[in-house]
Amino acid sequence: MRSTGAGGDSARGVFAVDSTGPGAAPRGLDAFRRGWQTQIGDDVFQLPAFSPETVGDFRVKGNVTKVHGAAIADLHAASATRTADVPGGDQDLVAMYVVRRGAWTLGSGPGYGDQTVSAGQFLVRHLGRLTAFETSADLTAKFLVLPPGELKPLLGNRAITGPAASAEMRLLTALTDMIHTTVADLGPAGVEAAQGTLIELAKAVAKGRFDDVEPRLAPALAQAAKDLADRRLADPELSPAMLARELNVSVRTLHRAFAAVGEQVSTYIRHRRLHEARLALGAPSGRLSISELAAHWQFADSSHFTRAFKKHFGRTPTEYVRSTEGAAISPSRHPSSHEAAESA
């Protein structure tokens, strides 16, 4: 268990928990509860009482962050968890569950019965009281606690569900990752802006659309596009148009979001591909030839790849390999074609 960043600032808190190691489980729930109460606070979300089985075998790791009246928890649970039979406690908040693996079953509430959020799905609803839940073993999920002010009228008694891969959820996920990384260094204005953007994107998730000209969303849109591009770097179809289509925005909106953070979409894609190519050049075995690398990372040809590599890193691919390993690329990988490409 470790906590960082919050100090005496009640508007934010950051802590990490890992009770998955040998012998950690019997104390795991105590550590998690202590970190939550110290860094997040029961005013945001009151942790329920858990079943004896959960108390005795709480194997969870993850990160939890508070921003004003909101909290974000990214959790990986090796053990199943279940609340006690009588959760108890009144509260007024909006909760969002985003499940990547496993399942999260939520107790009944006004207007709906028990609901299970399966892998690849999200659920968002207002909670007027502490309700029962249980999670499967091998759960990977994101849990968000949000102030009810702007969201409660939008939700009413509805529980809204949908795919975790929707455009709106991609943006929300990108934002929560950014908040985890930066909140410890944010000043009061930054913390307030982070919560405001979080609520704005939660509203977009609930409505199934977002305001693509809202300037506060530009960093999250750019990050979501980067995350998507990173997973598709070798895809020949990767382009600003493809990213815009996947994120349900216009190409112009995507370019505007990147410009707001001082970047260009095509430049980001090219630089990431060059970075991956450089890593491949440093691989101890099975190294691809220059022409193979160019084709794999979607450069027009080996000459174009070599020029781009040299412009970005200050040396050709072969020069890079020689500088890191002190030897030329293996003759079995056709070095003559490399030299020909680099001299073209």
Coordinates of C-alpha atoms in Angstrom, one line a residue:
M1 CA 0.0 0.0 0.0
R2 CA 1.3 3.5 -0.8
S3 CA -0.2 6.9 -1.0
T4 CA 1.2 10.0 -2.7
G5 CA 0.5 13.6 -3.6
A6 CA -2.5 14.6 -1.5
G7 CA -0.9 16.0 1.6
G8 CA -3.3 18.3 3.4
D9 CA -5.3 19.1 0.2
S10 CA -8.8 17.7 0.7
A11 CA -9.7 18.5 -2.9
R12 CA -7.5 15.7 -4.2
G13 CA -5.9 12.4 -3.2
V14 CA -3.9 9.6 -4.8
F15 CA -3.2 6.2 -3.5
A16 CA -2.3 2.8 -4.8
V17 CA -3.1 -0.6 -3.3
D18 CA -1.6 -4.0 -4.0
S19 CA -2.7 -6.9 -1.8
T20 CA -2.0 -9.6 -4.5
G21 CA 1.4 -10.6 -3.1
P22 CA 1.9 -13.6 -0.8
G23 CA 0.6 -13.1 2.6
A24 CA -0.9 -9.7 1.8
A25 CA -4.6 -10.7 1.4
P26 CA -5.6 -10.8 5.1
R27 CA -4.6 -7.2 5.5
G28 CA -5.5 -6.1 2.0
L29 CA -9.0 -4.8 2.7
D30 CA -7.8 -2.9 5.8
A31 CA -5.1 -1.2 3.7
F32 CA -7.6 -0.3 1.0
R33 CA -10.2 1.1 3.4
R34 CA -7.5 3.1 5.3
G35 CA -6.2 4.5 2.1
W36 CA -9.7 5.4 0.9
Q37 CA -10.7 7.1 4.1
T38 CA -7.4 9.0 4.4
Q39 CA -6.9 10.1 0.7
I40 CA -10.5 10.0 -0.7
G41 CA -12.9 10.3 2.2
D42 CA -16.3 9.0 3.1
D43 CA -17.8 12.2 1.9
V44 CA -17.2 11.1 -1.6
F45 CA -18.2 7.5 -1.3
Q46 CA -18.8 5.4 1.8
L47 CA -17.2 2.0 1.5
P48 CA -19.6 -0.8 2.5
A49 CA -19.1 -3.6 4.9
F50 CA -17.9 -6.7 3.0
S51 CA -18.6 -10.4 3.5
P52 CA -16.3 -12.5 5.7
E53 CA -15.0 -14.3 2.6
T54 CA -14.0 -10.9 1.1
V55 CA -12.4 -9.7 4.3
G56 CA -10.3 -12.8 4.5
D57 CA -9.3 -12.9 0.8
F58 CA -9.0 -9.4 -0.6
R59 CA -6.5 -9.6 -3.4
V60 CA -6.8 -6.4 -5.3
K61 CA -4.3 -3.9 -6.9
G62 CA -4.9 -0.6 -8.6
N63 CA -4.9 3.2 -8.3
V64 CA -7.5 5.5 -6.8
T65 CA -7.6 9.3 -7.4
K66 CA -9.8 12.0 -5.9
V67 CA -10.6 15.2 -7.7
H68 CA -12.9 17.4 -5.6
G69 CA -16.2 15.5 -5.2
A70 CA -15.2 12.8 -7.7
A71 CA -13.1 9.7 -7.4
I72 CA -11.6 7.3 -10.0
A73 CA -10.6 3.8 -9.2
D74 CA -8.8 1.5 -11.7
L75 CA -8.9 -2.0 -10.1
H76 CA -7.6 -5.4 -10.9
A77 CA -9.1 -8.0 -8.5
A78 CA -7.7 -11.5 -8.4
S79 CA -10.3 -12.5 -5.7
A80 CA -14.1 -12.3 -5.9
T81 CA -15.7 -9.6 -3.6
R82 CA -19.1 -9.3 -2.1
T83 CA -20.7 -6.8 0.3
A84 CA -22.4 -7.9 3.5
D85 CA -26.1 -8.6 3.5
V86 CA -27.0 -5.1 4.9
P87 CA -25.0 -2.4 3.2
G88 CA -26.8 0.4 4.9
G89 CA -26.0 4.1 4.6
D90 CA -27.6 7.0 2.6
Q91 CA -25.7 8.7 -0.1
D92 CA -26.3 10.9 -3.1
L93 CA -23.9 10.3 -6.0
V94 CA -23.6 9.0 -9.5
A95 CA -21.6 5.8 -10.0
M96 CA -20.1 4.5 -13.2
Y97 CA -18.8 1.0 -13.7
V98 CA -16.6 0.1 -16.7
V99 CA -15.7 -3.6 -16.9
R100 CA -12.9 -4.8 -19.1
R101 CA -12.7 -8.3 -17.7
G102 CA -14.9 -10.4 -15.4
A103 CA -18.3 -9.1 -14.2
W104 CA -19.7 -6.6 -11.6
T105 CA -23.2 -7.4 -10.3
L106 CA -25.1 -4.4 -8.7
G107 CA -27.9 -4.6 -6.2
S108 CA -31.4 -3.4 -6.9
G109 CA -32.4 0.2 -6.7
P110 CA -35.4 2.4 -7.5
G111 CA -36.7 1.6 -11.0
Y112 CA -34.4 -1.4 -11.7
G113 CA -33.5 -4.8 -10.3
D114 CA -30.1 -6.4 -10.0
Q115 CA -27.9 -5.8 -12.9
T116 CA -24.7 -7.4 -14.1
V117 CA -22.1 -5.3 -16.0
S118 CA -20.2 -7.8 -18.2
A119 CA -16.8 -7.5 -19.8
G120 CA -16.7 -4.8 -22.5
Q121 CA -19.7 -2.9 -21.0
F122 CA -20.3 0.1 -18.8
L123 CA -23.2 1.1 -16.6
V124 CA -23.9 4.5 -15.0
R125 CA -26.7 5.3 -12.5
H126 CA -27.6 7.5 -9.6
L127 CA -27.3 6.0 -6.1
G128 CA -29.4 7.4 -3.3
R129 CA -28.2 4.8 -0.8
L130 CA -25.4 2.3 -0.4
T131 CA -26.4 -0.8 -2.4
A132 CA -25.1 -4.3 -2.4
F133 CA -22.7 -5.6 -5.1
E134 CA -20.4 -8.4 -5.9
T135 CA -17.6 -8.9 -8.4
S136 CA -16.1 -11.9 -10.0
A137 CA -12.5 -13.1 -9.6
D138 CA -10.1 -11.9 -12.3
L139 CA -11.9 -8.5 -12.6
T140 CA -10.4 -5.6 -14.4
A141 CA -12.6 -2.5 -14.1
K142 CA -12.9 1.2 -13.7
F143 CA -15.2 2.6 -11.0
L144 CA -16.1 6.3 -11.0
V145 CA -17.9 8.3 -8.3
L146 CA -19.3 11.6 -9.5
P147 CA -21.1 14.5 -7.9
P148 CA -24.9 14.3 -8.7
G149 CA -25.6 18.0 -9.5
E150 CA -25.5 17.9 -13.3
L151 CA -25.9 14.2 -13.8
K152 CA -28.8 13.3 -11.5
P153 CA -31.4 15.2 -13.5
L154 CA -30.1 13.6 -16.7
L155 CA -30.3 10.1 -15.3
G156 CA -33.3 10.1 -13.1
N157 CA -34.0 6.5 -12.1
R158 CA -32.5 5.1 -15.3
A159 CA -29.4 2.9 -15.4
I160 CA -27.7 3.6 -18.7
T161 CA -25.6 0.9 -20.2
G162 CA -23.5 0.6 -23.3
P163 CA -20.2 -0.6 -24.9
A164 CA -17.0 0.3 -23.1
A165 CA -15.4 0.9 -26.6
S166 CA -17.9 3.7 -27.6
A167 CA -16.4 7.0 -28.7
E168 CA -17.6 8.7 -25.5
M169 CA -16.1 6.1 -23.3
R170 CA -12.8 6.2 -25.2
L171 CA -12.6 9.9 -24.3
L172 CA -13.6 9.4 -20.7
T173 CA -11.0 6.6 -20.3
A174 CA -8.3 8.8 -21.8
L175 CA -9.2 11.6 -19.4
T176 CA -9.2 9.4 -16.3
D177 CA -5.8 8.1 -17.3
M178 CA -4.5 11.6 -17.6
I179 CA -6.0 12.6 -14.2
H180 CA -4.3 9.6 -12.5
T181 CA -1.0 10.8 -14.0
T182 CA -1.2 14.5 -13.3
V183 CA -3.5 15.2 -10.4
A184 CA -0.8 15.1 -7.7
D185 CA 0.9 18.1 -9.5
L186 CA -2.2 20.1 -10.3
G187 CA -3.0 23.4 -8.5
P188 CA -6.6 24.2 -7.3
A189 CA -7.6 25.6 -10.7
G190 CA -6.3 22.5 -12.4
V191 CA -8.2 20.2 -10.0
E192 CA -11.4 22.1 -10.6
A193 CA -11.0 21.9 -14.3
A194 CA -10.3 18.2 -14.2
Q195 CA -13.5 17.6 -12.3
G196 CA -15.5 19.8 -14.7
T197 CA -14.2 17.9 -17.7
L198 CA -14.8 14.6 -16.0
I199 CA -18.5 15.6 -15.4
E200 CA -18.8 16.9 -19.0
L201 CA -17.6 13.6 -20.4
A202 CA -19.8 11.6 -18.0
K203 CA -22.8 13.6 -19.4
A204 CA -21.6 12.7 -22.9
V205 CA -21.5 9.0 -22.0
A206 CA -25.0 9.2 -20.6
K207 CA -26.4 11.0 -23.7
G208 CA -24.4 8.9 -26.2
R209 CA -22.8 12.0 -27.7
F210 CA -20.5 14.9 -26.7
D211 CA -20.0 18.5 -27.7
D212 CA -17.1 18.3 -30.1
V213 CA -16.4 22.0 -30.0
E214 CA -16.2 22.1 -26.2
P215 CA -12.6 23.3 -25.6
R216 CA -12.2 21.5 -22.3
L217 CA -12.5 18.2 -24.2
A218 CA -9.6 18.8 -26.6
P219 CA -6.9 17.1 -24.4
A220 CA -9.1 14.1 -23.8
L221 CA -10.0 13.8 -27.5
A222 CA -6.3 14.1 -28.5
Q223 CA -5.3 11.5 -25.9
A224 CA -8.0 9.1 -27.0
A225 CA -6.9 9.4 -30.6
K226 CA -3.3 8.7 -29.5
D227 CA -4.4 5.6 -27.5
L228 CA -6.2 4.3 -30.5
A229 CA -3.4 5.1 -32.9
D230 CA -0.9 3.3 -30.6
R231 CA -3.0 0.1 -30.9
R232 CA -3.2 0.4 -34.7
L233 CA 0.3 1.6 -35.7
A234 CA 0.9 -1.2 -38.1
D235 CA -2.6 -0.9 -39.7
P236 CA -2.3 0.4 -43.3
E237 CA -5.7 2.2 -42.8
L238 CA -4.4 4.3 -39.9
S239 CA -5.0 8.0 -40.7
P240 CA -6.6 11.1 -39.2
A241 CA -9.8 10.2 -41.1
M242 CA -9.9 6.7 -39.6
L243 CA -9.2 8.0 -36.0
A244 CA -11.9 10.7 -36.5
R245 CA -14.4 8.0 -37.7
E246 CA -13.7 5.7 -34.7
L247 CA -14.1 8.6 -32.3
N248 CA -17.2 9.9 -33.9
V249 CA -15.9 13.4 -34.7
S250 CA -15.0 15.3 -37.9
V251 CA -11.4 15.3 -39.1
R252 CA -11.4 19.0 -38.6
T253 CA -12.4 18.6 -34.9
L254 CA -9.6 16.0 -34.5
H255 CA -7.0 18.3 -36.0
R256 CA -8.3 21.2 -33.8
A257 CA -7.9 19.0 -30.7
F258 CA -4.3 18.1 -31.6
A259 CA -3.5 21.8 -32.3
A260 CA -4.8 22.7 -28.9
V261 CA -2.1 20.5 -27.3
G262 CA 0.5 21.7 -29.8
E263 CA 0.7 18.6 -32.0
Q264 CA -0.4 17.3 -35.4
V265 CA -2.1 14.0 -35.9
S266 CA 0.0 12.7 -38.9
T267 CA 3.2 13.8 -37.1
Y268 CA 2.3 11.8 -34.0
I269 CA 1.6 8.7 -36.0
R270 CA 4.9 9.0 -38.0
H271 CA 6.9 9.6 -34.8
R272 CA 5.3 6.6 -33.0
R273 CA 6.0 4.4 -36.0
L274 CA 9.6 5.5 -36.1
H275 CA 10.0 4.9 -32.4
E276 CA 8.7 1.3 -32.8
A277 CA 11.0 0.8 -35.7
R278 CA 14.0 1.9 -33.6
L279 CA 13.0 -0.6 -30.9
A280 CA 12.8 -3.3 -33.5
L281 CA 16.3 -2.4 -34.7
G282 CA 17.6 -2.9 -31.2
A283 CA 16.0 -6.4 -30.9
P284 CA 18.7 -9.0 -30.0
S285 CA 17.4 -11.5 -32.6
G286 CA 15.1 -11.8 -35.5
R287 CA 15.8 -8.3 -36.7
L288 CA 13.9 -7.2 -39.9
S289 CA 15.6 -5.7 -42.9
I290 CA 15.2 -2.0 -43.7
S291 CA 12.8 -2.8 -46.4
E292 CA 10.8 -5.1 -44.1
L293 CA 10.6 -2.5 -41.4
A294 CA 9.5 0.2 -43.9
A295 CA 6.7 -2.1 -45.1
H296 CA 5.6 -3.1 -41.6
W297 CA 5.4 0.4 -40.3
Q298 CA 3.6 1.7 -43.5
F299 CA 6.4 3.8 -45.0
A300 CA 6.2 4.2 -48.8
D301 CA 9.6 2.4 -49.3
S302 CA 12.9 1.8 -47.6
S303 CA 14.4 5.1 -48.9
H304 CA 11.5 7.1 -47.5
F305 CA 11.8 5.2 -44.2
T306 CA 15.5 5.8 -44.0
R307 CA 15.2 9.6 -44.7
A308 CA 12.5 9.9 -42.1
F309 CA 14.5 7.9 -39.5
K310 CA 17.6 10.0 -40.1
K311 CA 15.6 13.3 -39.9
H312 CA 14.1 12.2 -36.6
F313 CA 17.0 10.5 -34.8
G314 CA 20.0 12.1 -36.5
R315 CA 21.3 8.9 -38.0
T316 CA 20.3 6.2 -40.5
P317 CA 19.0 2.9 -39.3
T318 CA 22.3 1.1 -40.0
E319 CA 24.2 3.9 -38.2
Y320 CA 21.9 3.5 -35.3
V321 CA 22.5 -0.3 -35.1
R322 CA 26.3 0.2 -35.3
S323 CA 26.2 2.9 -32.6
T324 CA 24.2 0.6 -30.2
E325 CA 25.8 -2.7 -30.9
G326 CA 29.1 -1.9 -32.4
A327 CA 28.5 -4.1 -35.4
A328 CA 26.8 -3.9 -38.7
I329 CA 23.4 -5.6 -39.4
S330 CA 23.8 -9.3 -39.8
P331 CA 24.8 -10.3 -43.4
S332 CA 22.0 -12.8 -43.4
R333 CA 19.6 -9.9 -43.5
H334 CA 20.9 -8.6 -46.8
P335 CA 23.0 -5.6 -45.7
S336 CA 23.6 -4.6 -49.3
S337 CA 20.0 -3.6 -49.6
H338 CA 20.2 -1.5 -46.4
E339 CA 23.2 0.4 -47.8
A340 CA 21.6 0.8 -51.1
A341 CA 18.4 2.2 -49.5
E342 CA 20.3 4.6 -47.3
S343 CA 22.3 6.0 -50.2
A344 CA 19.3 6.4 -52.4

